[in-house]
Coordinates of C-alpha atoms in Angstrom, one line a residue:
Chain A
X1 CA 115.6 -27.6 126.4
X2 CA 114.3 -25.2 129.0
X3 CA 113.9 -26.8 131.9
X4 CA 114.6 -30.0 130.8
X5 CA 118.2 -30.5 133.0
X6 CA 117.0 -32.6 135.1
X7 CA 115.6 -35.1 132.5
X8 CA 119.2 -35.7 131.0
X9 CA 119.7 -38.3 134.1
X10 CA 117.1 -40.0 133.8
X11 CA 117.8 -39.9 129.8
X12 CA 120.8 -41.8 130.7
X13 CA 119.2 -43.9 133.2
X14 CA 116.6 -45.3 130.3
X15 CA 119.6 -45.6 127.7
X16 CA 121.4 -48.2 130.5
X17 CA 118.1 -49.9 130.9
X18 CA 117.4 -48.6 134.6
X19 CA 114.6 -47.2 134.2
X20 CA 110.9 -49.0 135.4
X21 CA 108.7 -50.1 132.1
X22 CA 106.2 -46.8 133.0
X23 CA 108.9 -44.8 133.9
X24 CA 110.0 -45.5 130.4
X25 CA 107.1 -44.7 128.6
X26 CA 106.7 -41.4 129.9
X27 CA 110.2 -40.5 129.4
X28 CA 110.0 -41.7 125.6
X29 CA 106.8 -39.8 125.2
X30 CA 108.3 -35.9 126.5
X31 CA 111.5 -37.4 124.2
X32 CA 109.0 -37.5 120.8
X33 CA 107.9 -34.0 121.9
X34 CA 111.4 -32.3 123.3
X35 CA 113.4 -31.4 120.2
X36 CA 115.8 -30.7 122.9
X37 CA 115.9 -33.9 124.4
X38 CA 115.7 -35.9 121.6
X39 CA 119.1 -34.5 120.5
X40 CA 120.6 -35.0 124.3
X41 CA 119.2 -38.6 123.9
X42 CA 121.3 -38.6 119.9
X43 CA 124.2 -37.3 121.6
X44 CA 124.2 -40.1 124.1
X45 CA 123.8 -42.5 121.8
X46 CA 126.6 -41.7 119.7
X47 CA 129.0 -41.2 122.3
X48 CA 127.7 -44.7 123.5
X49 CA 128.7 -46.6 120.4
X50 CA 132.0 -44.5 118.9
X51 CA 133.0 -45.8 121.9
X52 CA 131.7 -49.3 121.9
X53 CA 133.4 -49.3 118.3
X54 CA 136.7 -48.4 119.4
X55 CA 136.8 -50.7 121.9
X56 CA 135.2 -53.7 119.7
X57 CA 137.8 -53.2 116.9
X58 CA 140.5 -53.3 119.6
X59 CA 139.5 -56.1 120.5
X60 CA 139.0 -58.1 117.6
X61 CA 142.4 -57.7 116.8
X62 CA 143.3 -60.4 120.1
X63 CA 143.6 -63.9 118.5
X64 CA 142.8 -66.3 121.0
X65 CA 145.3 -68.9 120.4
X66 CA 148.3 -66.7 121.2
X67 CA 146.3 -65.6 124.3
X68 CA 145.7 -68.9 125.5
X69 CA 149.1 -70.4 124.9
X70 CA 150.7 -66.9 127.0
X71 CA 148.2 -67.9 129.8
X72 CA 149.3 -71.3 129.7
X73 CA 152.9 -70.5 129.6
X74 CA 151.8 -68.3 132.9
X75 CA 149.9 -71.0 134.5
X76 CA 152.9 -73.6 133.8
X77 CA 155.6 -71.1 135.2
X78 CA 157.2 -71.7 138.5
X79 CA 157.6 -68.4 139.7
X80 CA 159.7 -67.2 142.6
X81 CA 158.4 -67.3 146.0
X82 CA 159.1 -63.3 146.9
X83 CA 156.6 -63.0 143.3
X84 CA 153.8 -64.4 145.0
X85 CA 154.2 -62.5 148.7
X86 CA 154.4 -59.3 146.6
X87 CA 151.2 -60.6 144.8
X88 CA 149.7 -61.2 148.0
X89 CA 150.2 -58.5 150.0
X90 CA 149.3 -56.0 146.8
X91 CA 146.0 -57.9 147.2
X92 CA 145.8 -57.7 151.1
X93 CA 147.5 -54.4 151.8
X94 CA 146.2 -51.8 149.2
X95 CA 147.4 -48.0 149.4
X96 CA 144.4 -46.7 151.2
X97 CA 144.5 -49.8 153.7
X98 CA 148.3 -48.7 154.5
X99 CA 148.1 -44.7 154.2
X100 CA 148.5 -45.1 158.5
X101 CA 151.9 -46.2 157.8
X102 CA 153.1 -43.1 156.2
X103 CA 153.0 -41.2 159.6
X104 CA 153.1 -44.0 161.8
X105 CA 157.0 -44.5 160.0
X106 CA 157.8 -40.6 160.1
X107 CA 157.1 -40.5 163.7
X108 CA 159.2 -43.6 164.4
X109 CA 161.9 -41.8 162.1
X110 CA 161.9 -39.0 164.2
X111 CA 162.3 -40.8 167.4
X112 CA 165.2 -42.7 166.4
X113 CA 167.2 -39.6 165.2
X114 CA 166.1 -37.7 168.3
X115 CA 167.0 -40.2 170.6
X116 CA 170.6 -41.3 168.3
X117 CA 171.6 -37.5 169.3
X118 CA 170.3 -37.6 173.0
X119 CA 172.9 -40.6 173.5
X120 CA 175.4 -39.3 171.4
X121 CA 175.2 -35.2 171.9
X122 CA 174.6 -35.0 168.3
X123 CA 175.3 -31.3 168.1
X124 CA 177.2 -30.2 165.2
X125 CA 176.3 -32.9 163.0
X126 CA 173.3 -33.8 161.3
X127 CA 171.3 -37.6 160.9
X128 CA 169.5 -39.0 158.0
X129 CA 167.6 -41.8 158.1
X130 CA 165.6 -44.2 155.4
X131 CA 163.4 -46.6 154.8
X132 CA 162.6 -48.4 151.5
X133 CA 159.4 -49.3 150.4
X134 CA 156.8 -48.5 153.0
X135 CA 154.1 -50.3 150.8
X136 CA 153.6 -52.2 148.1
X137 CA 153.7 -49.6 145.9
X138 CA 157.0 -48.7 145.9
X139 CA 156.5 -45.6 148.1
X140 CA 159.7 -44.4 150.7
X141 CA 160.6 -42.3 153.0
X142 CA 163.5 -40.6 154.0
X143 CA 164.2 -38.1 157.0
X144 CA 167.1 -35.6 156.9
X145 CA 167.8 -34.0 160.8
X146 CA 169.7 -31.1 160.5
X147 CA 171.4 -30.1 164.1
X148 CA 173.1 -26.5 163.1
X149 CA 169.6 -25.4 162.1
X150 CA 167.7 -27.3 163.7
X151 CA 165.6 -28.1 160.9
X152 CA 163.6 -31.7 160.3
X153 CA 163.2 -32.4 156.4
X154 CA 160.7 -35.0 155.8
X155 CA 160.6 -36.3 152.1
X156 CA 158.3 -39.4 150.9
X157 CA 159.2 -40.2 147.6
X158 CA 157.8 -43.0 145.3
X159 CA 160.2 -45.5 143.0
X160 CA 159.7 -44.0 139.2
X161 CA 159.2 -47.7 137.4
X162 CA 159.9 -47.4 133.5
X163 CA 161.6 -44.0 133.9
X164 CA 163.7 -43.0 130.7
X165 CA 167.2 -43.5 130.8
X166 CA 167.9 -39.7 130.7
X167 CA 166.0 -38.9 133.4
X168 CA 168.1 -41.7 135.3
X169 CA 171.4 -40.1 134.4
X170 CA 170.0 -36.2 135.5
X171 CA 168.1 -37.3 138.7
X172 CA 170.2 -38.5 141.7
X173 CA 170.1 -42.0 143.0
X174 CA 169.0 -40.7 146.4
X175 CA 167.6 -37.5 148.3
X176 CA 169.2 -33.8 147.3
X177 CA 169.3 -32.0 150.0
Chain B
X1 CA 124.3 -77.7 124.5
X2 CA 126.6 -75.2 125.4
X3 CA 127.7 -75.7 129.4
X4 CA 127.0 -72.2 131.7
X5 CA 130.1 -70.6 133.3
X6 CA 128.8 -72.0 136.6
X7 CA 129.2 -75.4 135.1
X8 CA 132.7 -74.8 133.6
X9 CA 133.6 -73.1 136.7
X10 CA 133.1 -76.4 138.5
X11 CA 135.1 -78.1 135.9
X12 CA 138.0 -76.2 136.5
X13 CA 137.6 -76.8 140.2
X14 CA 138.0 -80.4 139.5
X15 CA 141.1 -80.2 137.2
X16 CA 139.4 -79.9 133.8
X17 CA 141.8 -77.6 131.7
X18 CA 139.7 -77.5 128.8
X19 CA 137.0 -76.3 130.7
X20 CA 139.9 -73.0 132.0
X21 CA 140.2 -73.0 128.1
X22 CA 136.9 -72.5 127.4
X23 CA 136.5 -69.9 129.7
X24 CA 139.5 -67.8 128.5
X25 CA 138.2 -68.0 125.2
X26 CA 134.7 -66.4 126.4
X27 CA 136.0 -63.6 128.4
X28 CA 139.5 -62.8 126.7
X29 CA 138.4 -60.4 124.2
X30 CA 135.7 -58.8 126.8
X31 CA 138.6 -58.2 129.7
X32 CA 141.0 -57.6 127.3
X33 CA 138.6 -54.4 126.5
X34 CA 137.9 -53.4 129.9
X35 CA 141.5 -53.3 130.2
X36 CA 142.5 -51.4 127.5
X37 CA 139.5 -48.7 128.3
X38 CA 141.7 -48.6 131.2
X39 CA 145.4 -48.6 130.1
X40 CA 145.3 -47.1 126.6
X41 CA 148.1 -49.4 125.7
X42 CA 148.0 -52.5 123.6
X43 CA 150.9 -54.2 124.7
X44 CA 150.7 -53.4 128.7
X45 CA 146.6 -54.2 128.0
X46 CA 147.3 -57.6 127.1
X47 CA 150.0 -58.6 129.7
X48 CA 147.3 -57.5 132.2
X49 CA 144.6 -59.2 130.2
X50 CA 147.2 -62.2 130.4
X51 CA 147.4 -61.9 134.1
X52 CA 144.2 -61.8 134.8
X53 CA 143.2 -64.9 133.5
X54 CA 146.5 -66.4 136.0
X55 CA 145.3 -65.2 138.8
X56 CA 141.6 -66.4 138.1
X57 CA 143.2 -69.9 137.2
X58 CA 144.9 -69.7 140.9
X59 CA 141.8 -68.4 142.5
X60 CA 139.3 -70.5 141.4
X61 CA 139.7 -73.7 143.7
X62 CA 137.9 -70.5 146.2
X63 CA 135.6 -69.2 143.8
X64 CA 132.1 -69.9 145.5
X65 CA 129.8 -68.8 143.2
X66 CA 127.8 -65.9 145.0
X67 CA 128.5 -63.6 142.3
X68 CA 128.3 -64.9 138.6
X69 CA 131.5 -65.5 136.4
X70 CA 131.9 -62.2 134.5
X71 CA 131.4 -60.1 137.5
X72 CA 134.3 -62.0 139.7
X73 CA 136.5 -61.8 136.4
X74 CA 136.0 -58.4 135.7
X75 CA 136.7 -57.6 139.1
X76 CA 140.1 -58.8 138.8
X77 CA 140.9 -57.0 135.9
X78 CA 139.6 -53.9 136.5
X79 CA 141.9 -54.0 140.1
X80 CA 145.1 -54.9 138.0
X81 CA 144.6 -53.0 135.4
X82 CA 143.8 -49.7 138.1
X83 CA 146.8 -51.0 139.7
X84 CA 148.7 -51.5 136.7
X85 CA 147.7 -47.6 135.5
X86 CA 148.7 -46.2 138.8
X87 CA 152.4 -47.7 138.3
X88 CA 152.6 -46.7 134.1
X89 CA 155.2 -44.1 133.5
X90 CA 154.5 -44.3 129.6
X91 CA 155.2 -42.0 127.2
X92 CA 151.7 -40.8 125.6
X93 CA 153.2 -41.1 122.3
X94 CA 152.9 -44.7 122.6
X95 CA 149.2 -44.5 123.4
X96 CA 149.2 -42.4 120.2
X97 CA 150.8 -44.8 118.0
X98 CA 148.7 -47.5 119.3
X99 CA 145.2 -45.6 118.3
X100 CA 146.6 -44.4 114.9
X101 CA 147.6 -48.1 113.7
X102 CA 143.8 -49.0 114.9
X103 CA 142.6 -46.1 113.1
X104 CA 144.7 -46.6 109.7
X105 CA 143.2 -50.6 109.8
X106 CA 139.9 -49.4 110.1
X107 CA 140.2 -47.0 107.2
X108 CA 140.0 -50.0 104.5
X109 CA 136.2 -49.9 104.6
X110 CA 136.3 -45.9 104.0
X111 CA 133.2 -45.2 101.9
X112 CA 132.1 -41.5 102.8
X113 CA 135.7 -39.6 103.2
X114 CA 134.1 -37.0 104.5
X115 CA 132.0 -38.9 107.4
X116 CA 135.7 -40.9 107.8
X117 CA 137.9 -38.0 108.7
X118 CA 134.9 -36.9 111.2
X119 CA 135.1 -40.1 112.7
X120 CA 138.5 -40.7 113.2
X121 CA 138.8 -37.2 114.4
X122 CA 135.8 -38.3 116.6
X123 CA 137.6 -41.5 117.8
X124 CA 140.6 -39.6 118.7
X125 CA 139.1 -36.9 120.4
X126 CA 137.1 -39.5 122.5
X127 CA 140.3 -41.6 123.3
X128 CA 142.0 -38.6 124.0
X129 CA 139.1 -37.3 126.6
X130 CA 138.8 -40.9 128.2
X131 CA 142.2 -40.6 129.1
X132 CA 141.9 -37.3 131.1
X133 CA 139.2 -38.8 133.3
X134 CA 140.2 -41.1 136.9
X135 CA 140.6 -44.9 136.9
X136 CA 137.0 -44.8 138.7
X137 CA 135.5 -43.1 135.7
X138 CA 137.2 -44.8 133.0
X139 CA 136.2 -47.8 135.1
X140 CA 132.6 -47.6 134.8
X141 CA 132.2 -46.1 131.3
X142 CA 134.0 -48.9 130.0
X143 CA 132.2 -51.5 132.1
X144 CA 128.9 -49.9 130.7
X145 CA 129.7 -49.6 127.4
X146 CA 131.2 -53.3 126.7
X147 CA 128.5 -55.9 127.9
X148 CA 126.1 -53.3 128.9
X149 CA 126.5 -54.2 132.5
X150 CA 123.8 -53.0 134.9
X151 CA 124.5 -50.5 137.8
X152 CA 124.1 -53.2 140.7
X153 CA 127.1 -55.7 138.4
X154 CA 129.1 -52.5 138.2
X155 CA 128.8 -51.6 141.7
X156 CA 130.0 -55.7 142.6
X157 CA 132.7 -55.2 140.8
X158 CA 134.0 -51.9 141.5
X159 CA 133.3 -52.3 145.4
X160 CA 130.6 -49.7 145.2
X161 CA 127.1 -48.6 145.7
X162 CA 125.0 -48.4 142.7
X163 CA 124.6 -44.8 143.0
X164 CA 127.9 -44.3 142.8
X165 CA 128.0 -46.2 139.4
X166 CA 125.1 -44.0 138.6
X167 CA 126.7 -41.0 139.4
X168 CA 130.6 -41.8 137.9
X169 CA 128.5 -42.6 134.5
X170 CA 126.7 -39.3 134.5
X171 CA 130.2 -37.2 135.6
X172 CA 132.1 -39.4 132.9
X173 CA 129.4 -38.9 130.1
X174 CA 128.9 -35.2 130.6
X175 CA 133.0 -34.8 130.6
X176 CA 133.4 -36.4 127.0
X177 CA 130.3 -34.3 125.7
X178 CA 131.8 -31.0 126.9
X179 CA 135.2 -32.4 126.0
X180 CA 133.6 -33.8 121.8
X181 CA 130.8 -31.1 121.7
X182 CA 131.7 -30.4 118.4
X183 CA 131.7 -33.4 116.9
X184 CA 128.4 -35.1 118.5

């Protein structure tokens, strides 16, 4: 398929049906003459439909009647108000639309302990602040100031949803510093 | 004669239950797939499958028609099911159990045993190579591969330019080749 690379896209391009009706004629005409693309062409086809089967047979095993009667049940539900504003804002506020509030809450984080110790000569102890769920997602953040070494450790952590029961007994319930 | 989605849409916006019903029961198996393309996980593919369909039901008093049915359906399914993947903390052996009980039900019609151990191997190999690639990737393969969707549909309902469909599809494709070389 010597110098042929550049025909695979456009191989692809006629498989998906975006290819113009001339565009698509000369294309099938170097295919009935390229051995080598003529097997790229195979190749794409069957990864196309072991895939289209494995999807299809999955999905034939969904009965409909079961599905509708669950999405009924979901329709009929009262759910509870704080459901709904998590549902909302997960729809308004996605993580790239919030990513500003990672630092924007650090810096705040590090004002407040900075100024708790101005007012209260904080040296010779050391501040820890944290805030729960900075997003939707789950994700926190947590800020340990330590006055002896004057060292700031900044730790953004995420809530592990689903995690297994011995990893809950292991892991601490908070920061371990 | 059958009624379009447009028409059934407008049904629902007036009340008409029956005509939510009918809709679920065009587009159930169809998101169902695009979900579990997604998830890799029966069960957590059809509570988002479920899901979708509520918040369509909830949504559709605003639907205005600029884009067709399918595409505002999909949409939602492909953003709670990338959603959905971002939170799953599941043990892959699940995913493996899943695709081996799909596998053994399809094995009834086994004629060649030969051509049906390279085809299961081939079908687990792909799942297994799907897996490894983003939510974006996954996205659009699947999305192509069900209803053969074109580029500019893809692109509506991933939030993207076409070329970016076109390019995804290309990265995806040539990552399960390399990744199934030896069995296409």
């Amino acid at each position: 398929m010597n110098g042929c690379e550049d025909k695979i896209a456009s191989i692809e391009l006629w498989l998906d049906g975006e290819l113009s009706g001339a565009e698509s004629e000369s294309l099938r005409v170097h295919m009935a003459a390229c051995a080598g693309c003529s097997e790229a062409r195979r190749r794409l086809e069957k990864l196309q439909s072991t895939l289209t089967g494995v999807l299809l047979s999955e999905a034939q095993r969904v009965d409909f009647m079961p599905f509708w009667r669950a999405v009924q049940l979901r329709v009929n539900e009262k759910r509870p108000w704080y459901q709904d504003a998590l549902d909302w804002m997960r729809g308004v506020l996605p993580a790239s639309r919030v990513a500003w509030v990672v630092p924007a809450v650090i810096v705040l984080l590090l004002a407040g302990v900075s100024l708790e110790s101005y007012w209260r000569g904080g040296a010779g102890r050391n501040a820890f602040a944290t805030v729960e769920s900075i997003d939707a997602y789950g994700r926190n953040v947590a800020l340990l100031r330590e006055y002896d070494t004057k060292t700031t450790v900044i730790w953004l952590y995420q809530d592990q949803e689903g995690e297994n029961e011995a990893a809950e007994e292991t892991a601490p319930s908070g920061p371990a510093f | 004669m059958e009624l379009t989605d447009r028409e059934l849409v407008q049904q629902c916006q007036a009340g008409e239950m029956s005509a939510f019903q009918e809709l679920v029961s065009r587009y159930h198996q169809k998101v169902y797939m695009v979900i579990f393309g997604l998830l890799r996980n029966r069960e957590d593919a059809l509570e988002v499958a479920q899901e979708t369909f509520f918040r369509a039901y909830r949504k559709i008093s605003g639907f205005q028609g600029g884009s067709s049915f399918y595409t505002w359906i999909y949409r939602i399914a492909v953003n709670l099911a990338i959603d959905a993947q971002r939170r799953q903390k599941r043990n892959p052996l699940d995913f493996r159990e899943s695709m081996d009980g799909l596998l053994e039900s399809q094995g009834e019609a086994a004629r060649d045993p030969f051509a049906d151990f390279h085809d299961k191997e081939l079908r687990e190999k792909l799942t297994s190579a799907i897996n490894d690639l983003t939510p974006e990737h996954k996205a659009v393969i699947v999305l192509r591969t069900i209803e053969g969707l074109s580029y500019k549909d893809i692109g509506e309902i991933l939030g993207c330019s076409e070329g970016t469909v076109m390019s995804r599809l290309h990265y995806a494709r040539k990552k399960l080749q390399d990744k199934l070389s030896a069995f296409l």
